[in-house]
Short mmCIF file of C-alpha atoms and ligand atoms in Angstrom, two decimals:
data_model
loop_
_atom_site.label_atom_id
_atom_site.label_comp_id
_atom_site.label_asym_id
_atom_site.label_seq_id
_atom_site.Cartn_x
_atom_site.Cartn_y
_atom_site.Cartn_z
CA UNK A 1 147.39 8.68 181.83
CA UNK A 2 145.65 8.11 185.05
CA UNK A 3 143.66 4.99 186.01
CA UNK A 4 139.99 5.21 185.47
CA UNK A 5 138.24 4.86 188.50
CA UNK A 6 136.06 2.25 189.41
CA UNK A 7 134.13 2.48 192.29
CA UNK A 8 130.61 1.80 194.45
CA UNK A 9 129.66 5.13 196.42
CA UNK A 10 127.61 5.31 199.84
CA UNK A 11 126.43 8.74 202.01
CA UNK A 12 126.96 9.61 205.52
CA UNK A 13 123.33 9.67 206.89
CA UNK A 14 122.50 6.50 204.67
CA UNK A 15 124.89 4.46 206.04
CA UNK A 16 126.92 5.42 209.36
CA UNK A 17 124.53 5.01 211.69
CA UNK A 18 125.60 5.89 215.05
CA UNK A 19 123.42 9.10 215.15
CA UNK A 20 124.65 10.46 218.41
CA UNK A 21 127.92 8.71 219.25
CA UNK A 22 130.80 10.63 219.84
CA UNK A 23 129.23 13.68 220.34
CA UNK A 24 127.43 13.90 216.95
CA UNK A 25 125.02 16.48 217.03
CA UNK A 26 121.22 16.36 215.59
CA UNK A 27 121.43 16.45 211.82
CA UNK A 28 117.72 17.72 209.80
CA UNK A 29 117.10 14.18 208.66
CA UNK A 30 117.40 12.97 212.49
CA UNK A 31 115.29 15.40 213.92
CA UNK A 32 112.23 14.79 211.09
CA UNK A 33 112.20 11.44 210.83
CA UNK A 34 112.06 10.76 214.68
CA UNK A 35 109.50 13.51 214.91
CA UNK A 36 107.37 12.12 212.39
CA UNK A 37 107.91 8.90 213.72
CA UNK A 38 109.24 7.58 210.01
CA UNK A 39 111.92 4.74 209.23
CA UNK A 40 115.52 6.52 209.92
CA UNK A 41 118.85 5.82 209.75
CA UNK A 42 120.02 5.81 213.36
CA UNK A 43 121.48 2.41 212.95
CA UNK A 44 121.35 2.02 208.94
CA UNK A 45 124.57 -0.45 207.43
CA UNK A 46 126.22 0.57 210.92
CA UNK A 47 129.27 1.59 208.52
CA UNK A 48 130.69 3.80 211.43
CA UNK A 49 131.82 0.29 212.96
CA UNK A 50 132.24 -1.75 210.45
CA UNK A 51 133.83 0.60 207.92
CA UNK A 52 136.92 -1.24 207.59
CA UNK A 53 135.04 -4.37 206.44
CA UNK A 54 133.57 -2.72 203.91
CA UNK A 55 136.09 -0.98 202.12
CA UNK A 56 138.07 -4.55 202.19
CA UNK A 57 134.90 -5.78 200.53
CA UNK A 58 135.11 -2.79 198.14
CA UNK A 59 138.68 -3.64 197.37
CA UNK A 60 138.28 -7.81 197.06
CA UNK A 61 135.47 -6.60 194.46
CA UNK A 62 138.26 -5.56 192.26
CA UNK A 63 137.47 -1.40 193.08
CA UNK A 64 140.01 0.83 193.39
CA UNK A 65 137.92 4.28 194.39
CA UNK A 66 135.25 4.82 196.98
CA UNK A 67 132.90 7.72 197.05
CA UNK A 68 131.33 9.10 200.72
CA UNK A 69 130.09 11.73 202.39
CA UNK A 70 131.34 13.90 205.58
CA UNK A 71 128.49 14.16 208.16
CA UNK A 72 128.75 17.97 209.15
CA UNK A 73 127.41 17.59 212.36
CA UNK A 74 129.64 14.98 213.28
CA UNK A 75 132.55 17.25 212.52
CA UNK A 76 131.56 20.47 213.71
CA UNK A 77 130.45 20.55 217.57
CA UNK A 78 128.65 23.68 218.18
CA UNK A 79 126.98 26.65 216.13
CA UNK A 80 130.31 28.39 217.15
CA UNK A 81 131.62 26.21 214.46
CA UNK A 82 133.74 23.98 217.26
CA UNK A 83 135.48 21.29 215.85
CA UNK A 84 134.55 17.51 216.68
CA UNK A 85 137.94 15.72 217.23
CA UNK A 86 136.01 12.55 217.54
CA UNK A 87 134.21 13.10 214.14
CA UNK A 88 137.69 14.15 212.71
CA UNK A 89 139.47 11.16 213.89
CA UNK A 90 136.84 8.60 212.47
CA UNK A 91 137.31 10.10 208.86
CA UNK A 92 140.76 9.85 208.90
CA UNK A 93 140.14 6.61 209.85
CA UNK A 94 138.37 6.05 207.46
CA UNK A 95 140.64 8.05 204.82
CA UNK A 96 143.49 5.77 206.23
CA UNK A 97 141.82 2.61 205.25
CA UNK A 98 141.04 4.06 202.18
CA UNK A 99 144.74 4.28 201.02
CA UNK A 100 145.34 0.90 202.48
CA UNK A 101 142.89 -0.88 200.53
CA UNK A 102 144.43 0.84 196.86
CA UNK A 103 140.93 2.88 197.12
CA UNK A 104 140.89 6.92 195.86
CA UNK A 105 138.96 8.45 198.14
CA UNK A 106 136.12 10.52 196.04
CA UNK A 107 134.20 12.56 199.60
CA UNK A 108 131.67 14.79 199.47
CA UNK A 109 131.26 17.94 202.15
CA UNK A 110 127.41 17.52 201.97
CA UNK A 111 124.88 15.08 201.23
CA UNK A 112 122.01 16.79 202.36
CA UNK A 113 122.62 16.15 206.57
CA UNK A 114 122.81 19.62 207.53
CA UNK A 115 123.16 19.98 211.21
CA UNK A 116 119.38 21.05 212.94
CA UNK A 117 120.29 23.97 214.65
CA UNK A 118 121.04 25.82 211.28
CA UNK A 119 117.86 24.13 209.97
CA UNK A 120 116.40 25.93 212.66
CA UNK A 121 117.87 29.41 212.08
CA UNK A 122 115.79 28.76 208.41
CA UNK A 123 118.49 26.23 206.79
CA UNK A 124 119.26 26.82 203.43
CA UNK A 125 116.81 29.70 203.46
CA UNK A 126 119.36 31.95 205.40
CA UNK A 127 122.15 33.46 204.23
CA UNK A 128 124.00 32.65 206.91
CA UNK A 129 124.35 28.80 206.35
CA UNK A 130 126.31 29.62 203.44
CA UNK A 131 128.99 30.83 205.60
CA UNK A 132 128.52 28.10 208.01
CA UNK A 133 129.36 26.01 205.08
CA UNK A 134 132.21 27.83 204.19
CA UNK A 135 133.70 27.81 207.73
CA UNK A 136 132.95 23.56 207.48
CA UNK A 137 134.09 23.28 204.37
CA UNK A 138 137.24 24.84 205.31
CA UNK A 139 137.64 22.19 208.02
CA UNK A 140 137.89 19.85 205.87
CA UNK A 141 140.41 21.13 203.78
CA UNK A 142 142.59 21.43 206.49
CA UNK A 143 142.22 18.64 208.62
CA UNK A 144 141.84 16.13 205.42
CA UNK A 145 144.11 17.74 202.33
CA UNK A 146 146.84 15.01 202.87
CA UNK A 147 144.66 11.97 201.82
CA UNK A 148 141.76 13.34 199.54
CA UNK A 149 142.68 14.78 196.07
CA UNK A 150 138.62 14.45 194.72
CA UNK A 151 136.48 16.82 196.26
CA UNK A 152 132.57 17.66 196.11
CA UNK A 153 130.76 20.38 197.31
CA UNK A 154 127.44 19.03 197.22
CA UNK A 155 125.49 16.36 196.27
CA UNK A 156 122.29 17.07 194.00
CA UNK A 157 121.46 20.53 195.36
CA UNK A 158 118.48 19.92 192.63
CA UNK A 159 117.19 16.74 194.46
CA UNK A 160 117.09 18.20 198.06
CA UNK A 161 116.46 21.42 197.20
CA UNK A 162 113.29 20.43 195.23
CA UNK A 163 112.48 17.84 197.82
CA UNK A 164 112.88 19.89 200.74
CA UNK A 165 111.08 23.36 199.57
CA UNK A 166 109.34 22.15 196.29
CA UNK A 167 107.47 18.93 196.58
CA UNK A 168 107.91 18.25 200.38
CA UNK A 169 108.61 15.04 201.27
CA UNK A 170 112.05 15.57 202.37
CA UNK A 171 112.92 17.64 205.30
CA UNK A 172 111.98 20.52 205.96
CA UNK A 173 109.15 19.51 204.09
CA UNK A 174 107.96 22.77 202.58
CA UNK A 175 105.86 23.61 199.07
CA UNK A 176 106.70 26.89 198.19
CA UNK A 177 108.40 28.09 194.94
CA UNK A 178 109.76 31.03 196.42
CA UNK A 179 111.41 28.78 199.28
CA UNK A 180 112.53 26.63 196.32
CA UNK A 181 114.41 29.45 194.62
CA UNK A 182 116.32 31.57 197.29
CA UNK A 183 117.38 28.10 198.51
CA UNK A 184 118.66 26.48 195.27
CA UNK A 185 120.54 30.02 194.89
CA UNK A 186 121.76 29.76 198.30
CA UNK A 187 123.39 26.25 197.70
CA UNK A 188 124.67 27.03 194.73
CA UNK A 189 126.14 30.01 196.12
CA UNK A 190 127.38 27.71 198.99
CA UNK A 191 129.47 25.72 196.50
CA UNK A 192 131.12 28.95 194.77
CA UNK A 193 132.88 29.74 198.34
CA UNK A 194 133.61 26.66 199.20
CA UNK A 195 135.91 26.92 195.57
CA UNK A 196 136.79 29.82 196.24
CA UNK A 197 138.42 29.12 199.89
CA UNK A 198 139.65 25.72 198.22
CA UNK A 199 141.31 27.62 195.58
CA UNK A 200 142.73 30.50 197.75
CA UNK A 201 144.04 27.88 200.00
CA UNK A 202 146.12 25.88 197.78
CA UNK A 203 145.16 22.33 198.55
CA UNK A 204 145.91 19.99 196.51
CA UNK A 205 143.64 17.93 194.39
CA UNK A 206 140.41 19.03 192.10
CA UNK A 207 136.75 20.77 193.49
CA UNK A 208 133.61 19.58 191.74
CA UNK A 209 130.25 18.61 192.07
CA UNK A 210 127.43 16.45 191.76
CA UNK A 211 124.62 16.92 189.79
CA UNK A 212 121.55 14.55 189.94
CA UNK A 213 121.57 14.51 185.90
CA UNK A 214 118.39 14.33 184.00
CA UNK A 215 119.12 14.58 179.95
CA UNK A 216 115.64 16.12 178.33
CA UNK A 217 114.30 14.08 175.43
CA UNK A 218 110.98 15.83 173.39
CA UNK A 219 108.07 14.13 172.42
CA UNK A 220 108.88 15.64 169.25
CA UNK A 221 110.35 18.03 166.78
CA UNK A 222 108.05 21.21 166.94
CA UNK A 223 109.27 24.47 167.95
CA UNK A 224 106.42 24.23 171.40
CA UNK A 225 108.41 20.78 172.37
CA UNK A 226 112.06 22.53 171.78
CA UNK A 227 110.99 25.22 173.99
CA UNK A 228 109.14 23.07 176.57
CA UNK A 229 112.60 21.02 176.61
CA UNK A 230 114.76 24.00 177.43
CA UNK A 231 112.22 24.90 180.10
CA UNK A 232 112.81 21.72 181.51
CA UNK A 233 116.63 21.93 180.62
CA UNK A 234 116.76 24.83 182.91
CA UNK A 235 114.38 23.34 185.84
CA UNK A 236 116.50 19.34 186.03
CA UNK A 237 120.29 20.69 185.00
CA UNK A 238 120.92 23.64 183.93
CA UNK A 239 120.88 26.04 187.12
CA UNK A 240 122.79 23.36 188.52
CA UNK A 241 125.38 22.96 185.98
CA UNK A 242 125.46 26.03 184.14
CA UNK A 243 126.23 28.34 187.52
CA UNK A 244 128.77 25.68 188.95
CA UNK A 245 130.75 25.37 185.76
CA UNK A 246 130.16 28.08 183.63
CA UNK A 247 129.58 30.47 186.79
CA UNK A 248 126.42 31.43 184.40
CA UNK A 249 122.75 30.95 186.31
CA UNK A 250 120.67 30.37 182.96
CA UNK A 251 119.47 34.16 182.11
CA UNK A 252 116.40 32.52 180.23
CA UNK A 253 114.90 30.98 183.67
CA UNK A 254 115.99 33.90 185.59
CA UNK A 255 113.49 35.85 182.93
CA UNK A 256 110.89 33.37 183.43
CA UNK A 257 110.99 33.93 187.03
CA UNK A 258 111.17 37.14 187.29
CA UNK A 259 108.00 37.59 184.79
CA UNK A 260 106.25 35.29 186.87
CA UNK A 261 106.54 37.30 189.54
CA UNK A 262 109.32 35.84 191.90
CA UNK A 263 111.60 38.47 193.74
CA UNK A 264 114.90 37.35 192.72
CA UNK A 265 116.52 40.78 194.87
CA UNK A 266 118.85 38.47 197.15
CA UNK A 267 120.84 37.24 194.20
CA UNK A 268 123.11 40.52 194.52
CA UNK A 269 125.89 41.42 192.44
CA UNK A 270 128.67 40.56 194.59
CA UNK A 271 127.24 37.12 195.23
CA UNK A 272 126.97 36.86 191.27
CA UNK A 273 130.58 37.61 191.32
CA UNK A 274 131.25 34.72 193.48
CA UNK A 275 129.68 32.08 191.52
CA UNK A 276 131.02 33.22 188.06
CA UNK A 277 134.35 33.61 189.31
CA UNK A 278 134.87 30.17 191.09
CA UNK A 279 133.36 27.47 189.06
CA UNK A 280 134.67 23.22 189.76
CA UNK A 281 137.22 21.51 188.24
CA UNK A 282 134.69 18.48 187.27
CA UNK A 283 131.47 17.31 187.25
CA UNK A 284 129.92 14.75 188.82
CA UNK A 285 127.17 13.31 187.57
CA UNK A 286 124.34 10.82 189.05
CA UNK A 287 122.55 8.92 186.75
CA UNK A 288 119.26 7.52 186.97
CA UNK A 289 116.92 8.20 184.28
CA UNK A 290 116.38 10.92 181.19
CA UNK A 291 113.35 13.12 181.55
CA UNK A 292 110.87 12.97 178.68
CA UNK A 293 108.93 15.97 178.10
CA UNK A 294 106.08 17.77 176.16
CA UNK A 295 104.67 21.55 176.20
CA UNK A 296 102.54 22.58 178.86
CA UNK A 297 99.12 22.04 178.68
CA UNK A 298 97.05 22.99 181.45
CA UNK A 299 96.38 22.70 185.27
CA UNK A 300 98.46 23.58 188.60
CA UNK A 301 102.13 22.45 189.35
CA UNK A 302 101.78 19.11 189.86
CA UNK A 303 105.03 16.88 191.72
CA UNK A 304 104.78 13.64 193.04
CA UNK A 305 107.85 11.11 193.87
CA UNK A 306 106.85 7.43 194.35
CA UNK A 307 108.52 6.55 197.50
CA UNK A 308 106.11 3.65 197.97
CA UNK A 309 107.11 1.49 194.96
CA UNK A 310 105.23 -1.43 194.05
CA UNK A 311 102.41 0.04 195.97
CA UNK A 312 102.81 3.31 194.48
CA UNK A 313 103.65 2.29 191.22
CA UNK A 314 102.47 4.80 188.01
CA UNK A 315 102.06 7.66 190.39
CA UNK A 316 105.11 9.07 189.70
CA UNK A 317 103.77 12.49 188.09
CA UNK A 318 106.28 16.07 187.12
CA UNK A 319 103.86 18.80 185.55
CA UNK A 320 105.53 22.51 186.00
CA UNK A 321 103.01 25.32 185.45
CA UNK A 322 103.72 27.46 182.18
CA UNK A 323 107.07 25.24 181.42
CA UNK A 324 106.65 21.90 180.55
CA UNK A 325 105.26 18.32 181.33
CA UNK A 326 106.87 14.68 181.54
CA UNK A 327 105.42 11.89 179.96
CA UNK A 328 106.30 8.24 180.16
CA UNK A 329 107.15 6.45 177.15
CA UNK A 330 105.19 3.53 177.17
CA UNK A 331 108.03 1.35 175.14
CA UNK A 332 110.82 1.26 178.15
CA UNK A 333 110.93 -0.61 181.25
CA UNK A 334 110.40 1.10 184.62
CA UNK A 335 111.34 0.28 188.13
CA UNK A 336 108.82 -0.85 191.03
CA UNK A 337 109.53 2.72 192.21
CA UNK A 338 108.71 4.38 188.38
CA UNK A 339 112.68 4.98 187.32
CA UNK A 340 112.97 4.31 183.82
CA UNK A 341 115.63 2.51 182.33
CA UNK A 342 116.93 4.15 179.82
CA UNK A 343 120.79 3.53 179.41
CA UNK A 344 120.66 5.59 175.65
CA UNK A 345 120.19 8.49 178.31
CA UNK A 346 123.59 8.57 179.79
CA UNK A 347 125.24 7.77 176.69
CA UNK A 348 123.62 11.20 174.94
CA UNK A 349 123.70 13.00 177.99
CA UNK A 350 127.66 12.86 178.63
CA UNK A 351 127.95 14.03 175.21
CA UNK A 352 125.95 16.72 176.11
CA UNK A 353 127.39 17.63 178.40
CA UNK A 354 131.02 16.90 177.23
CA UNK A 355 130.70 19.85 174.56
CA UNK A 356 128.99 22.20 176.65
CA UNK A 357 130.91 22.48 179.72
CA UNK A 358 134.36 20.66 178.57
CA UNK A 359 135.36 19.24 182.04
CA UNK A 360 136.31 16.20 183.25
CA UNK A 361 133.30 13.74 184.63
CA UNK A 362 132.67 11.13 186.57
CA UNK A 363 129.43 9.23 186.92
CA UNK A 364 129.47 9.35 190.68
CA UNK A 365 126.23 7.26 190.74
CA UNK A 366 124.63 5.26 188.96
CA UNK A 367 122.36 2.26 190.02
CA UNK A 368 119.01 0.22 190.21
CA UNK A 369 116.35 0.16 193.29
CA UNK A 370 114.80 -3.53 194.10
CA UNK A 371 113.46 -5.06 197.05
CA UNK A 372 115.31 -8.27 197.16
CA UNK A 373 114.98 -11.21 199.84
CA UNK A 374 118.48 -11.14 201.38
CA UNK A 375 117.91 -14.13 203.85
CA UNK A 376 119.53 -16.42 200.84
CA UNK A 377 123.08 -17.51 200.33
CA UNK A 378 123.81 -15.19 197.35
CA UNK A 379 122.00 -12.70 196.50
CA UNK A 380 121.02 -13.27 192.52
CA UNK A 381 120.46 -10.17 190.97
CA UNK A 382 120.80 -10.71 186.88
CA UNK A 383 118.27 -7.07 186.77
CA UNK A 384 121.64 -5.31 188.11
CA UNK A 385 123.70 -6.68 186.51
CA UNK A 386 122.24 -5.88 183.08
CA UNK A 387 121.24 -2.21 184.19
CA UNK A 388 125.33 -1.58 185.30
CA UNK A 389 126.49 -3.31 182.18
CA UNK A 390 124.15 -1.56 179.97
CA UNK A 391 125.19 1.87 181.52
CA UNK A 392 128.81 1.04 181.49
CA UNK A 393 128.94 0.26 177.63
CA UNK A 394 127.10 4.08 177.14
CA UNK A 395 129.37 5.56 179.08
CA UNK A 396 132.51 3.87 176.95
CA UNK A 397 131.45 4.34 173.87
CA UNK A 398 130.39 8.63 174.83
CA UNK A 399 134.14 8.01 176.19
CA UNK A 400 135.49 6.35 172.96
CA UNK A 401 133.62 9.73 170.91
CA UNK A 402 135.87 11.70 173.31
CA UNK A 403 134.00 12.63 176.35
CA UNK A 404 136.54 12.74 179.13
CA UNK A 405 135.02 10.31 181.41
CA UNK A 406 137.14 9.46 184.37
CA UNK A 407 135.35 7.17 187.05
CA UNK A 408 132.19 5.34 187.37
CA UNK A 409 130.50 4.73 190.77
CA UNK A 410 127.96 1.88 191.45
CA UNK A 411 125.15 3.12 193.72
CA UNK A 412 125.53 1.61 196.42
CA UNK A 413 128.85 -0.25 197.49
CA UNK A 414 126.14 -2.03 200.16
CA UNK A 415 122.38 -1.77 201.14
CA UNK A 416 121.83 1.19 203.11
CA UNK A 417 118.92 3.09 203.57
CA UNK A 418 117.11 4.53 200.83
CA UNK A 419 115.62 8.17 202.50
CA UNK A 420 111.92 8.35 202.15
CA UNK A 421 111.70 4.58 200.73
CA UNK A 422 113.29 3.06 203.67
CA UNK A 423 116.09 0.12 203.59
CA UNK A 424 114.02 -1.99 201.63
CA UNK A 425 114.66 -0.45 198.28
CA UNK A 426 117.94 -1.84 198.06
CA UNK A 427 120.75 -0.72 195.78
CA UNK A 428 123.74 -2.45 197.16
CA UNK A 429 126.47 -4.96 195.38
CA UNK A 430 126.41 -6.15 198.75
CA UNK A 431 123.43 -7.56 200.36
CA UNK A 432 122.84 -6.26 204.42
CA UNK A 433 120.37 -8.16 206.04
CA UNK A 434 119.06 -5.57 208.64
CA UNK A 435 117.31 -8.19 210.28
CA UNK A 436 120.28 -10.49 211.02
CA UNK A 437 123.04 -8.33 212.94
CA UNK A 438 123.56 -6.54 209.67
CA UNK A 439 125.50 -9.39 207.95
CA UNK A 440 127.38 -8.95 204.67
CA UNK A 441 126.93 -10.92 201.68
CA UNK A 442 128.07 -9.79 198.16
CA UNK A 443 125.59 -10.19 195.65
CA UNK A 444 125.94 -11.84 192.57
CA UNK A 445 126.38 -8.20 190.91
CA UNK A 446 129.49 -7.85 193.17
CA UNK A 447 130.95 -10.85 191.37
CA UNK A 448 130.28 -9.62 188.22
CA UNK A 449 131.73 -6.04 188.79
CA UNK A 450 134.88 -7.52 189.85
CA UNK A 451 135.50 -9.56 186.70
CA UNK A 452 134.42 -6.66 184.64
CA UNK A 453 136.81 -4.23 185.96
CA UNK A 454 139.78 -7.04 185.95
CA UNK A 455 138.84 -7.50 182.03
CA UNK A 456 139.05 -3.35 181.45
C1 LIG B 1 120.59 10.01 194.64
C2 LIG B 1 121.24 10.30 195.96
O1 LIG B 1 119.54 10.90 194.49
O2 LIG B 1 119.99 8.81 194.41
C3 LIG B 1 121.30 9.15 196.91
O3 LIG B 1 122.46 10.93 195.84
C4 LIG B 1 120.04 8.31 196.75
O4 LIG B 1 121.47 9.63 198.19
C5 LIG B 1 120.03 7.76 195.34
O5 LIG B 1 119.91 7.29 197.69
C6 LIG B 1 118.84 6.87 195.03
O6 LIG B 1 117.65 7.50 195.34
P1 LIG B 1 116.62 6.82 196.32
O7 LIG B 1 115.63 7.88 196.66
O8 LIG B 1 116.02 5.71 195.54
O9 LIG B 1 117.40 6.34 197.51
#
């Protein structure tokens, strides 16, 4: 049997930095944070230089996989789809050091940096970036087959997707439901070709992808709460999950929308086709927090993230018109930025989605948000280590009841920055001080890691 993998996972905008060396072009994140003035990640860890001192740091932790992302427009030059030999070169670098620090390489093709000039042709709105991802997808493939057999089409389509059309405080910053659904289609659309090519080609190695999972608990048994939950079922996983692996988009929510109104005439047969024919290998799932829900009661659409944390503590607030609400449960613990922790969630939720979908998973993330004082020798961070350990026993004993778990991923392998919330909501097992020339201390939750993997 193969090793299980045990790993810490980063992303390409949230940690490379070096935003316009070697020939990088604009990404969508560059171009709206600098134009709304906001904390970016221009510099971030500054893993594009110091790369090969963190994956040695990965691998004296006792790790032996590492999950990233590609930076499209690092590797593709031009919209005539030009490649970047520059960009190219640093991920095989990068690949290379991989292998020779006994780390699987687990990459992504997108974590949300799409390049701005397809942003600006409408982004994920346009039919056209789905070929555009196709064509970079198929880059990849070819110039990176030889050292990556774990592949990911996309990270969270449901997180950027919702962020970016829905709720608006990611780029492009839009609130439109309309928006929200021809570009969650799109994406997921995006990820059928890219199997499809992947497949047709012959690499080696397995396709999947990541889901940002959210397991549905009801307030309670009634028939209302069991149909509020599937409403929410449908809106946090299941047109997500269901269309990548089953190659099913959830007819129930496809009735919903349609009787509310929405023109759904772009999802065309022949793109159906694609998607039900070419579903992943695996699923990868994130893990923060469950979702617990009640039946709609009354009032507008109502979505606000905390991205302030302490500040913006309680705020947090999902209400979706006609489907359901959430509610916090006042008996669990929350984070300064709202997260619950709720480690029962993962445990059920693999389960879940163990019987339904039958394919191999890895958590690909999984991790706890704290602003921590990093000026200190070590880094003591007890709250981490009891959220990881807590998560790792669910996810054994779902794997002891037969869920066929195969990797776990620590969010983040080092501090990087955290999107909206800035570099101060830190997730690393290593600490960064971005004040100090970006210096690297492991955290006491590095430590820990290390002895835990050694002792399974
Ligand atoms: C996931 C993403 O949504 O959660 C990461 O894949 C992200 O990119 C992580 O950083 C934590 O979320 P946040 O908003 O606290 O950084």
């Amino acid at each position: 049997m193969k090793q299980f993998l045990w790993g810490s996972a980063t992303a390409s905008y949230q940690c490379e930095g070096a935003w316009r060396e070697d020939d990088k072009l604009e990404s969508m994140w560059d171009h709206y944070l600098h134009e709304f003035q906001l904390e970016n990640g221009d510099v971030a860890s500054d893993f594009y230089h110091r790369f090969d001192e963190d994956l040695k740091m990965a691998k004296e932790g006792g790790q032996n996989s590492f999950r990233f992302s590609l930076s499209w427009p690092r590797i593709i030059k031009n919209p005539q789809g030009e490649v970047n030999e520059k960009g190219i070169a640093f991920y095989r670098s990068v690949l290379k050091a991989c292998h020779h620090y006994g780390l699987v390489p687990n990459v992504t093709i997108y974590h949300w940096d799409l390049p701005q000039y397809l942003e600006a042709q409408g982004g994920w709105q346009n039919e056209e970036t789905c070929q555009a991802f196709l064509d970079y997808a198929k880059v990849c493939f070819d110039y990176f087959h030889d050292l990556v057999d774990i592949w990911v089409t996309f990270n969270e389509p449901r997180w950027f997707i919702f962020n970016g059309y829905f709720i608006g405080n990611y780029p492009p910053g839009c609130h439109d439901v309309d928006m929200t659904i021809k570009g969650a289609f799109h994406v997921m659309y995006a990820s059928a070709l890219a199997v499809k090519v992947f497949k047709e080609g012959k690499y080696p190695g397995k396709i999947g992808i990541v889901h940002s999972y959210t397991p549905v608990n009801g307030i309670d048994e009634t028939v209302e709460t069991r149909i509020a939950m599937r409403y929410a079922d449908n809106y946090c996983n299941n047109w997500v999950l269901d269309t990548a692996a089953l190659g099913e988009i959830p007819i129930d929510m496809l009735g919903k929308l349609s009787s509310e109104g929405h023109d759904l005439s772009y999802m065309t047969p022949d793109k159906i086709a694609v998607i039900k024919h070419h579903t992943v290998d695996f699923i990868g799932l994130n893990y923060y927090a469950r979702a617990l829900v009640k039946p709609y009661t009354t009032g507008e659409t109502t979505l606000i993230v905390n991205n302030k944390g302490k500040e913006g503590k309680g705020t947090s607030k999902t209400i979706v018109k006609g489907w359901f609400e959430q509610v916090s449960d006042p008996n669990t613990k929350k984070t300064e930025w709202d997260t619950e922790i709720y480690p029962q969630g993962l445990y059920e939720g693999i389960l879940n989605a163990w019987h339904k979908y039958h394919l191999p998973i890895y958590i690909t993330e999984n991790g706890i948000g704290v602003s921590e004082d990093v000026t200190v020798e070590q880094v003591q961070d007890p709250y981490r280590i009891e959220f990881m350990k807590e998560h790792i026993e669910a996810i054994l004993k779902a794997k002891e009841e037969g869920a066929d778990v195969r990797g776990y991923y620590a969010w983040s392998a080092f501090d990087l920055y955290s999107w909206k919330n800035g570099c101060e909501k830190r997730y690393g097992l290593v600490a960064i001080d971005f004040e100090d020339q970006l210096k690297r201390k492991p955290k006491a939750s590095y430590y820990w890691y290390k002895d835990f993997i050694s002792k399974h």
